[in-house]
Structure formats: structure tokens, C-alpha cells
Tab-separated table of C-alpha atoms in Angstrom:
chain	number	residue	atom	x	y	z
X	1	MET	CA	134.897	93.797	85.531
X	2	GLY	CA	134.681	90.225	86.736
X	3	LYS	CA	133.898	87.225	84.547
X	4	TYR	CA	130.245	87.213	85.545
X	5	THR	CA	129.786	90.918	84.817
X	6	ASN	CA	131.555	90.561	81.467
X	7	PHE	CA	129.401	87.562	80.525
X	8	MET	CA	126.115	89.285	81.379
X	9	THR	CA	127.168	92.528	79.680
X	10	GLU	CA	127.988	90.642	76.476
X	11	LYS	CA	124.597	88.949	76.643
X	12	THR	CA	122.809	92.306	76.592
X	13	TYR	CA	124.312	92.829	73.123
X	14	GLU	CA	124.086	89.275	71.817
X	15	ILE	CA	120.643	88.161	72.849
X	16	LEU	CA	118.719	90.089	70.194
X	17	SER	CA	120.808	88.539	67.418
X	18	LYS	CA	119.128	85.197	68.106
X	19	ASP	CA	116.176	84.127	65.981
X	20	ASP	CA	114.060	83.600	69.079
X	21	TYR	CA	115.306	86.169	71.565
X	22	ILE	CA	112.342	85.579	73.869
X	23	GLU	CA	113.480	81.992	74.276
X	24	GLU	CA	116.963	83.320	74.999
X	25	LEU	CA	115.511	85.571	77.681
X	26	ARG	CA	113.783	82.542	79.143
X	27	ASN	CA	117.085	80.669	79.234
X	28	ILE	CA	119.095	83.552	80.645
X	29	ARG	CA	116.716	83.726	83.610
X	30	ASN	CA	118.596	80.794	85.112
X	31	ARG	CA	122.025	82.268	84.454
X	32	PHE	CA	121.723	85.196	86.836
X	33	ARG	CA	123.906	84.894	89.868
X	34	MET	CA	121.975	84.477	93.106
X	35	PHE	CA	123.274	85.700	96.455
X	36	ASP	CA	124.977	82.394	97.303
X	37	LYS	CA	127.093	82.443	94.134
X	38	ALA	CA	127.912	86.109	94.534
X	39	LEU	CA	128.939	85.439	98.117
X	40	ASP	CA	131.183	82.593	96.939
X	41	GLN	CA	133.118	85.014	94.762
X	42	PHE	CA	133.257	87.547	97.586
X	43	ILE	CA	134.746	85.136	100.140
X	44	LEU	CA	137.240	83.884	97.545
X	45	ASP	CA	138.361	87.472	97.052
X	46	HIS	CA	138.667	87.850	100.822
X	47	GLY	CA	140.802	84.905	101.824
X	48	TYR	CA	138.711	81.750	101.528
X	49	SER	CA	140.800	78.886	100.170
X	50	GLY	CA	138.491	75.955	100.796
X	51	ASP	CA	136.188	73.973	98.527
X	52	LEU	CA	133.268	76.024	97.200
X	53	ASN	CA	131.220	72.845	96.937
X	54	GLN	CA	131.421	72.293	100.694
X	55	VAL	CA	128.663	74.312	102.350
X	56	GLU	CA	129.832	73.508	105.873
X	57	GLU	CA	133.319	74.809	105.082
X	58	LYS	CA	131.957	78.085	103.752
X	59	VAL	CA	129.599	78.506	106.692
X	60	ALA	CA	132.452	77.863	109.107
X	61	TYR	CA	134.670	80.420	107.347
X	62	ILE	CA	132.006	83.135	107.419
X	63	SER	CA	131.162	82.306	111.040
X	64	ASP	CA	134.830	82.513	112.045
X	65	LYS	CA	135.200	85.906	110.379
X	66	CYS	CA	132.170	87.162	112.305
X	67	ARG	CA	133.394	85.708	115.570
X	68	GLN	CA	136.860	87.236	115.192
X	69	ALA	CA	135.370	90.662	114.477
X	70	GLY	CA	132.894	90.510	117.348
X	71	VAL	CA	129.960	90.409	114.946
X	72	PRO	CA	126.877	88.240	115.588
X	73	ILE	CA	126.907	85.111	113.428
X	74	PRO	CA	123.957	85.429	111.008
X	75	ARG	CA	121.161	83.091	111.981
X	76	ASN	CA	120.428	81.961	108.426
X	77	VAL	CA	123.969	81.742	107.079
X	78	LYS	CA	123.615	78.068	106.144
X	79	LYS	CA	120.277	78.728	104.435
X	80	TRP	CA	122.000	81.184	102.119
X	81	TYR	CA	123.413	78.082	100.482
X	82	THR	CA	120.943	75.285	101.206
X	83	GLU	CA	117.749	77.265	100.575
X	84	LYS	CA	119.098	80.052	98.342
X	85	LYS	CA	118.067	82.647	100.904
X	86	GLY	CA	119.126	86.217	100.271
X	87	LEU	CA	119.536	89.183	102.582
X	88	ASN	CA	116.970	91.804	103.480
X	89	ARG	CA	117.938	95.455	103.080
X	90	THR	CA	116.084	96.369	106.272
X	91	SER	CA	118.179	94.042	108.443
X	92	ASP	CA	121.700	94.709	109.739
X	93	VAL	CA	123.255	91.515	108.390
X	94	ALA	CA	124.787	93.057	105.251
X	95	PHE	CA	126.470	95.766	107.336
X	96	GLN	CA	127.590	93.223	109.915
X	97	LEU	CA	129.356	91.308	107.147
X	98	CYS	CA	131.110	94.516	106.116
X	99	PHE	CA	132.538	94.750	109.638
X	100	ALA	CA	133.327	91.032	109.732
X	101	PHE	CA	135.466	91.299	106.590
X	102	SER	CA	137.027	94.652	107.598
X	103	LEU	CA	135.755	96.482	104.527
X	104	ASN	CA	136.204	100.202	104.040
X	105	VAL	CA	133.406	102.496	102.830
X	106	GLU	CA	134.107	101.967	99.128
X	107	GLU	CA	134.355	98.191	99.529
X	108	SER	CA	131.186	98.165	101.634
X	109	ASN	CA	129.263	100.074	98.982
X	110	ASP	CA	130.458	97.608	96.371
X	111	PHE	CA	129.443	94.671	98.586
X	112	LEU	CA	125.973	96.116	99.116
X	113	ARG	CA	125.461	96.859	95.428
X	114	ARG	CA	127.126	93.962	93.617
X	115	ILE	CA	126.814	91.099	96.067
X	116	CYS	CA	123.561	91.924	97.864
X	117	MET	CA	121.880	93.839	94.989
X	118	PHE	CA	121.037	96.710	97.369
X	119	ARG	CA	121.672	100.416	97.221
X	120	GLY	CA	124.785	101.571	99.034
X	121	PHE	CA	124.789	103.542	102.274
X	122	ASP	CA	121.677	105.612	102.891
X	123	CYS	CA	123.112	108.459	104.911
X	124	HIS	CA	119.654	109.800	105.623
X	125	SER	CA	119.457	106.945	108.124
X	126	ILE	CA	121.090	107.594	111.494
X	127	LYS	CA	122.071	103.944	111.842
X	128	GLU	CA	123.706	103.856	108.409
X	129	VAL	CA	125.515	107.129	109.063
X	130	VAL	CA	127.011	105.513	112.158
X	131	TYR	CA	128.033	102.425	110.160
X	132	TYR	CA	129.479	104.682	107.440
X	133	PHE	CA	131.565	106.614	109.984
X	134	ALA	CA	132.694	103.452	111.786
X	135	LEU	CA	133.816	101.659	108.624
X	136	LYS	CA	135.506	104.817	107.341
X	137	HIS	CA	137.549	105.086	110.547
X	138	GLY	CA	138.224	101.371	110.970
X	139	LEU	CA	136.117	100.968	114.108
X	140	ARG	CA	134.859	97.582	115.233
X	141	TYR	CA	131.205	96.613	115.158
X	142	ALA	CA	130.963	96.791	118.945
X	143	GLU	CA	132.154	100.403	118.817
X	144	ALA	CA	129.455	101.220	116.254
X	145	LEU	CA	126.852	99.757	118.607
X	146	GLU	CA	128.132	101.933	121.432
X	147	ILE	CA	127.719	105.023	119.252
X	148	LEU	CA	124.151	103.985	118.371
X	149	LYS	CA	123.291	103.887	122.083
X	150	LYS	CA	124.162	107.580	122.314
X	151	VAL	CA	122.039	108.825	119.418
X	152	PRO	CA	118.271	108.857	118.792
X	153	THR	CA	116.419	106.258	116.730
X	154	VAL	CA	114.507	107.888	113.901
X	155	LYS	CA	112.351	105.975	111.455
X	156	PRO	CA	111.866	107.449	107.965
X	157	GLY	CA	108.469	108.960	107.296
X	158	LYS	CA	106.826	111.325	104.846
X	159	LEU	CA	108.929	113.931	103.036
X	160	PRO	CA	108.436	117.424	104.509
X	161	ALA	CA	107.086	120.179	102.300
X	162	THR	CA	109.893	122.600	103.213
X	163	ASP	CA	113.365	122.762	104.804
X	164	ILE	CA	114.530	119.585	103.088
X	165	VAL	CA	118.138	118.519	103.676
X	166	TYR	CA	119.848	116.493	100.956
X	167	THR	CA	121.880	113.364	101.670
X	168	ASP	CA	124.970	114.829	99.984
X	169	PHE	CA	125.033	117.593	102.599
X	170	ILE	CA	124.940	115.028	105.417
X	171	ILE	CA	127.756	113.015	103.811
X	172	GLU	CA	129.872	116.155	103.456
X	173	GLU	CA	129.364	116.929	107.149
X	174	VAL	CA	130.242	113.378	108.221
X	175	GLU	CA	133.319	113.274	105.973
X	176	GLU	CA	134.802	116.199	107.894
X	177	MET	CA	134.351	114.564	111.295
X	178	GLU	CA	137.318	112.932	112.972
X	179	THR	CA	135.995	111.938	116.379
X	180	VAL	CA	133.071	109.940	117.724
X	181	GLY	CA	132.149	112.924	119.874
X	182	GLU	CA	131.658	115.104	116.807
X	183	LEU	CA	129.422	112.486	115.211
X	184	VAL	CA	127.296	111.972	118.335
X	185	CYS	CA	126.855	115.720	118.783
X	186	PHE	CA	125.879	116.179	115.125
X	187	LEU	CA	123.331	113.361	115.147
X	188	ASN	CA	121.694	114.516	118.374
X	189	GLU	CA	121.466	118.126	117.252
X	190	ASN	CA	120.149	117.259	113.794
X	191	ALA	CA	117.907	114.259	114.418
X	192	ASN	CA	115.008	115.998	112.614
X	193	ARG	CA	116.999	115.821	109.378
X	194	PHE	CA	116.775	112.036	109.410
X	195	GLY	CA	112.989	111.619	109.369
X	196	TYR	CA	112.883	111.023	105.629
X	197	ASN	CA	115.047	109.829	102.744
X	198	ASN	CA	115.286	109.559	98.935
X	199	VAL	CA	114.824	113.308	98.493
X	200	THR	CA	116.738	113.548	95.202
X	201	ALA	CA	115.221	110.352	93.820
X	202	CYS	CA	111.687	111.528	94.597
X	203	GLU	CA	112.367	114.883	92.940
X	204	VAL	CA	113.602	113.099	89.805
X	205	ILE	CA	110.532	110.851	89.741
X	206	HIS	CA	108.221	113.844	90.246
X	207	HIS	CA	109.856	115.672	87.344
X	208	LEU	CA	109.705	112.664	85.031
X	209	TRP	CA	106.092	111.929	85.878
X	210	GLU	CA	105.048	115.532	85.270
X	211	ARG	CA	106.656	115.446	81.824
X	212	ILE	CA	105.064	112.092	81.049
X	213	SER	CA	101.561	112.592	82.451
X	214	ASP	CA	100.697	116.232	81.688
X	215	LYS	CA	97.079	116.188	80.509
X	216	GLU	CA	97.594	118.737	77.753
X	217	ASN	CA	101.054	118.085	76.377
X	218	GLY	CA	102.453	115.057	78.235
X	219	LEU	CA	104.648	112.517	76.492
X	220	ALA	CA	102.180	109.691	77.132
X	221	LEU	CA	99.263	111.640	75.641
X	222	ARG	CA	101.253	112.704	72.573
X	223	GLU	CA	102.631	109.218	72.002
X	224	ARG	CA	99.164	107.689	72.324
X	225	GLU	CA	97.740	110.126	69.786
X	226	LEU	CA	100.592	109.769	67.294
X	227	LEU	CA	102.205	106.351	67.582
X	228	TYR	CA	101.047	103.973	70.285
X	229	CYS	CA	99.772	100.618	69.063
X	230	SER	CA	97.093	99.410	71.463
X	231	PHE	CA	97.415	95.894	72.869
X	232	ASP	CA	94.081	94.662	71.486
X	233	LYS	CA	92.652	91.240	70.782
X	234	ASP	CA	90.926	92.011	67.480
X	235	GLU	CA	88.946	94.691	65.690
X	236	GLU	CA	85.654	93.632	67.274
X	237	VAL	CA	86.683	94.898	70.679
X	238	GLN	CA	88.254	98.173	69.526
X	239	GLU	CA	85.110	100.215	70.117
X	240	GLN	CA	84.542	98.704	73.543
X	241	GLU	CA	88.166	99.309	74.465
X	242	GLN	CA	88.009	102.939	73.353
X	243	LYS	CA	84.975	103.508	75.552
X	244	ARG	CA	86.874	102.042	78.473
X	245	LYS	CA	89.821	104.328	77.819
X	246	ASP	CA	87.612	107.406	77.637
X	247	LYS	CA	85.829	106.448	80.836
X	248	CYS	CA	89.048	105.733	82.710
X	249	HIS	CA	91.058	108.652	81.368
X	250	LEU	CA	90.323	110.956	84.276
X	251	ALA	CA	89.516	108.493	87.033
X	252	HIS	CA	92.478	106.193	86.428
X	253	SER	CA	94.850	108.218	84.287
X	254	MET	CA	97.897	107.076	86.244
X	255	GLU	CA	97.046	103.411	85.685
X	256	GLU	CA	96.266	104.014	82.024
X	257	ILE	CA	99.588	105.777	81.451
X	258	TYR	CA	101.458	103.137	83.408
X	259	MET	CA	99.949	100.374	81.272
X	260	GLN	CA	100.843	102.341	78.149
X	261	ILE	CA	104.464	102.680	79.264
X	262	LEU	CA	104.603	98.888	79.627
X	263	GLY	CA	102.879	98.384	76.269
X	264	LEU	CA	99.931	96.693	77.955
X	265	ALA	CA	97.225	99.330	77.475
X	266	GLY	CA	94.548	97.633	75.374
X	267	SER	CA	91.690	95.162	75.409
X	268	TYR	CA	93.961	92.209	76.151
X	269	THR	CA	94.574	93.570	79.606
X	270	THR	CA	91.144	94.812	80.672
X	271	GLU	CA	91.229	92.502	83.695
X	272	ILE	CA	94.664	93.754	84.718
X	273	HIS	CA	93.435	97.321	84.427
X	274	ARG	CA	90.442	96.536	86.611
X	275	GLU	CA	92.687	94.998	89.246
X	276	ARG	CA	95.030	98.022	89.067
X	277	GLY	CA	98.263	96.124	88.909
X	278	ILE	CA	100.233	93.497	87.074
X	279	LYS	CA	101.574	91.548	90.025
X	280	SER	CA	99.406	88.591	89.013
X	281	LEU	CA	101.319	88.438	85.704
X	282	LEU	CA	104.723	88.383	87.337
X	283	VAL	CA	104.399	85.774	90.086
X	284	ASP	CA	106.156	82.531	89.081
X	285	ASN	CA	106.360	83.733	85.477
X	286	GLU	CA	109.118	81.881	83.592
X	287	LEU	CA	110.099	85.040	81.717
X	288	ILE	CA	110.899	87.227	84.707
X	289	HIS	CA	113.467	86.599	87.420
X	290	PRO	CA	112.314	86.856	91.074
X	291	VAL	CA	114.776	89.716	91.669
X	292	ALA	CA	113.190	91.658	88.799
X	293	GLU	CA	109.704	90.783	90.007
X	294	ASP	CA	110.391	92.091	93.514
X	295	SER	CA	109.097	95.686	93.875
X	296	PHE	CA	108.305	95.832	90.148
X	297	PRO	CA	106.831	99.291	89.445
X	298	ASP	CA	103.097	99.569	89.884
X	299	ARG	CA	100.525	102.290	90.435
X	300	ASN	CA	100.484	101.930	94.207
X	301	GLY	CA	104.230	102.317	94.575
X	302	LEU	CA	104.360	105.321	92.262
X	303	THR	CA	101.432	106.967	94.060
X	304	LYS	CA	103.207	106.663	97.409
X	305	ILE	CA	106.400	108.135	95.976
X	306	LEU	CA	104.550	111.084	94.439
X	307	GLN	CA	102.750	111.727	97.723
X	308	GLY	CA	106.020	111.692	99.660
X	309	TYR	CA	105.492	108.493	101.626
X	310	HIS	CA	108.366	106.205	102.562
X	311	VAL	CA	108.772	103.174	100.288
X	312	SER	CA	111.546	100.630	99.851
X	313	HIS	CA	114.766	101.599	98.109
X	314	GLU	CA	114.082	98.955	95.485
X	315	THR	CA	110.684	100.489	94.686
X	316	VAL	CA	112.290	103.905	94.225
X	317	ARG	CA	115.143	102.665	92.053
X	318	LYS	CA	112.979	100.555	89.758
X	319	ASN	CA	110.501	103.367	89.223
X	320	MET	CA	113.346	105.738	88.379
X	321	ILE	CA	114.687	103.346	85.757
X	322	LEU	CA	111.306	102.678	84.138
X	323	LEU	CA	110.249	106.322	83.978
X	324	SER	CA	113.684	107.515	82.799
X	325	PHE	CA	113.714	104.872	80.076
X	326	TYR	CA	110.239	105.786	78.850
X	327	HIS	CA	110.889	109.528	79.050
X	328	PHE	CA	114.030	109.223	76.927
X	329	TRP	CA	112.641	106.995	74.180
X	330	SER	CA	109.100	108.387	73.944
X	331	GLN	CA	110.474	111.899	73.565
X	332	ARG	CA	112.619	110.830	70.625
X	333	ALA	CA	109.850	108.744	69.082
X	334	ILE	CA	107.484	111.726	69.102
X	335	GLN	CA	110.109	114.025	67.589
X	336	ARG	CA	110.970	111.538	64.815
X	337	MET	CA	107.534	109.956	64.381
X	338	ASN	CA	109.023	106.479	64.729
X	339	TYR	CA	110.589	104.252	67.381
X	340	LEU	CA	113.897	103.651	65.595
X	341	VAL	CA	117.169	104.226	67.369
X	342	GLU	CA	119.748	106.607	65.939
X	343	GLU	CA	123.505	106.758	66.429
X	344	GLU	CA	124.630	107.247	70.044
X	345	ASP	CA	121.016	107.176	71.327
X	346	SER	CA	121.549	104.033	73.383
X	347	CYS	CA	124.735	105.318	75.010
X	348	ARG	CA	123.033	108.607	75.828
X	349	CYS	CA	120.080	106.823	77.370
X	350	GLU	CA	122.270	104.628	79.544
X	351	ARG	CA	124.379	107.599	80.651
X	352	SER	CA	121.244	109.589	81.442
X	353	ILE	CA	119.729	106.847	83.594
X	354	ASP	CA	123.063	106.140	85.315
X	355	SER	CA	123.532	109.823	86.089
X	356	GLN	CA	120.094	110.108	87.667
X	357	LEU	CA	120.572	106.944	89.702
X	358	GLU	CA	124.012	107.870	90.984
X	359	GLU	CA	122.982	111.423	91.814
X	360	ALA	CA	120.231	109.930	93.986
X	361	GLY	CA	122.659	107.544	95.697
X	362	TYR	CA	121.690	104.422	93.768
X	363	PRO	CA	123.942	102.088	91.772
X	364	ALA	CA	124.149	102.546	88.004
X	365	LEU	CA	122.585	100.025	85.643
X	366	TYR	CA	124.239	96.633	86.024
X	367	ALA	CA	123.896	93.760	83.568
X	368	GLY	CA	124.098	91.279	86.449
X	369	ASN	CA	120.877	92.657	87.901
X	370	PRO	CA	117.893	90.855	86.269
X	371	TYR	CA	115.717	93.997	86.261
X	372	ASP	CA	118.425	96.212	84.758
X	373	PHE	CA	119.269	93.500	82.228
X	374	VAL	CA	115.888	93.836	80.488
X	375	PHE	CA	116.390	97.568	79.916
X	376	LEU	CA	119.983	97.157	78.758
X	377	VAL	CA	118.908	94.518	76.217
X	378	ALA	CA	116.163	96.835	74.954
X	379	MET	CA	118.606	99.759	74.659
X	380	HIS	CA	120.830	97.684	72.395
X	381	SER	CA	117.994	96.978	69.956
X	382	ASP	CA	116.825	98.898	66.879
X	383	GLN	CA	113.628	99.981	68.618
X	384	PRO	CA	114.260	100.062	72.402
X	385	LEU	CA	110.791	101.070	73.551
X	386	MET	CA	109.076	98.540	71.293
X	387	THR	CA	111.494	95.791	72.318
X	388	PHE	CA	110.763	96.433	75.981
X	389	ARG	CA	107.032	96.368	75.306
X	390	ASP	CA	107.314	93.170	73.278
X	391	TYR	CA	108.968	91.588	76.301
X	392	MET	CA	106.187	92.752	78.628
X	393	ARG	CA	103.568	91.362	76.240
X	394	GLU	CA	105.395	88.044	76.110
X	395	ILE	CA	105.221	87.994	79.907
X	396	PHE	CA	101.463	88.421	79.585
X	397	PHE	CA	101.148	85.546	77.104
X	398	ALA	CA	103.445	83.315	79.161
X	399	LYS	CA	101.175	83.841	82.152
X	400	GLN	CA	98.115	83.035	80.022
X	401	ASP	CA	99.725	79.770	78.878
X	402	MET	CA	100.625	78.899	82.456
X	403	ASP	CA	97.049	79.513	83.626
X	404	LYS	CA	95.629	77.392	80.804
X	405	GLY	CA	97.997	74.577	81.710
X	406	MET	CA	96.779	74.644	85.294
X	407	GLU	CA	93.165	74.377	84.121
X	408	LEU	CA	93.826	71.193	82.122
């Protein structure tokens, strides 16, 4: 592991030893490495010997690498440094940089995951299959573009009900190919297999949600009956809140369960419940990093996943992590009638989440990712689920304080 990864990993263990760990979380928000700093380390590892403080030098180096490899020079390359702009997973720039720096498949996956904070290759995308093949065989970017001209363009849509093909099968097929002709033939004959993606991830999320939300014996229902401490203002509103819960149980059960998972189900958050989302809490909140805020799980995203609609990779990954985390710890809390961690629980939880992520083609939990960091910190506490919920409630109060300050 690099210095940055080591530092952030150590922080996931240390932060809860502080008297005011919420303040530590506030401080650590500014310690996460943004794309420009991650890119600095990447270019150092790949031949840059200039001054990292000189933006023009770095821009010139990256531009030269692109030019030499026949790759278009990114339009916003300077803004990566001057305006802290990141990359977009839907654009080709990240893959173009892989060609510019002559990365192989393994190095490209690492670049996408560690530097760009994306998932690796999505081989349920025809374009990414072509990039995968080209980088595996050392082809130039121009050659990849020529291949793309010979194959159909297929945009991902809704998951089919039957005859689903898994990404692993596609990768196995591509791994056996040696010639461009084989690849072109395969992609043209099997274009219908590329009209959807995230099959494994969606199956995992479906399974977790069924276990969590079952109306008769679901984990959320059992936890609420046995252990859950409602997020209420005071005793005077308890009756009113209970009426709201009863009324919303059937009509908005997904939202109610979601708020419970976050520890926000209660009278404090009636307005959030009515608005069906917590995005208003997260925007510009000093306790949550913009990378963690982006595609933060909400009812709308989960609904689309469960109905088989295409959503962003980040939406899928973050929902998987949240639901896996809750499934693991709520199950143990119900069995033990308390939220306390026992020996090896935290390691098992992390391994379980990592296994599900990697099986679905997503990177394992990474302490350098601001979203993952919150869950890793919680896992290293005495009461992981409660620690996570305390953090979410602090986010709520921080937003309240910010709103009051704006009113003054």
C-alpha cells in the first residue's frame, strides 16, 4: 500500500479513540485525496520528474504522453489542477489516459479504481470490451477506434427477465480471443448480450433487500420491534410519530426502512420523510465529503435498481455497501439482542462486503474513498451499526446548524 492508503487505513482505527470523533471526522474530510493529488502520484510513478507545484509542467507532460500515443489531449486537463475537476465515468477520458500511459489491463483497472474512484472495466459494455481487448494486446488507441467502427453501439437498458448473460462469461470469452477478427465477430453476433449491465450486483441487492424488507419476518421489522431507538425530538411527539409510522408503513415502507437503516426514522426527520430523500441534508454539509455525497443511496435509486432500470455504477456500488452493512449487523443485533461487536465480527463484515463487491466487478472497500471510510470507521467500533447511525444523525444536526446560521 502507498503512504496515502496506509494513512487513511490507520485513521479508520484511530479516529474513534478521540474524545470528539465527530470533530475528527469533520477534520478528516479535508484530508481525502482529490483527483489532482491522486494524478500527481500516478504521473510520478509513470516517469514524471518535474516539479509537482508547477501546473503547466504537469499539463505539458500529460499532453505529451497523449500526443505520443495518438490520444486526444483532454480538454479540461488544466482544470484538473486549477479547478479541482475530476473525471466522469461516462466519458472516455479515463480510458484514453490508460492508452496514453501504455497501461495493461491490471494497471488500467487500478487506475480506474484508485486514481479515478471508478469501477474497473464494465465488460457488459461493447466499448469497454474493445478497450479491454486493446489494452490486453498492447494495441494503440487509434486501433481501438477502428475496432469500434466495426461493431454496433448498444446503450444499456433494463435488465431482461430471462436469458441473462453474466459479465464473467463475456470476460472468459474475450480472454480466449487472439485476433481483432474474433472480437469483431463475437461482438456483432452477440450484441443483444450488451443491452444491460450490473446483473450480479442487482441480484445481490435484490437478495439483501428481500431479507431486510420482508413484511412478516424482515430484519428491519424485527429490529424495529426489538431494538431500534427512534430518532425523536421528545416524548410529546411520540404518539404523533407512531401514527405517522403506521400510516406510512404500507404506502412508503421502502422509505421508512431506508430511514431506519440510516438511523433517521423518527419525528426529527418528518420533513425528510415527506420529501422522500435526504439529499437536502448532504449538500454542502461539512461532515460529508462531496465524493461520498455523490450518488448517496436513496429511495429513488434503490427503486430503479429493484425494477431493473439502468443506473450509474456509483449508485449500484453504494447501495450494495449500505445494504450489506445493515444486513450483517442487524442480523447479529437481533440474534444477540444488542448492538455490540464480538471477536472477528468486523473482519467478517469487511470480507463479506468485499466479496460481494468484487464478485459484481466492483472494487473492494478502500479507506481512501470517503464513502467507504465511514463504514470502515464504524466497523472498527464497539457498536458498528450505532456508530454509523450516530454519524448520520450528526449530519442531520450539522445541516440544521448551517440552516440556522443562514437565517441569522
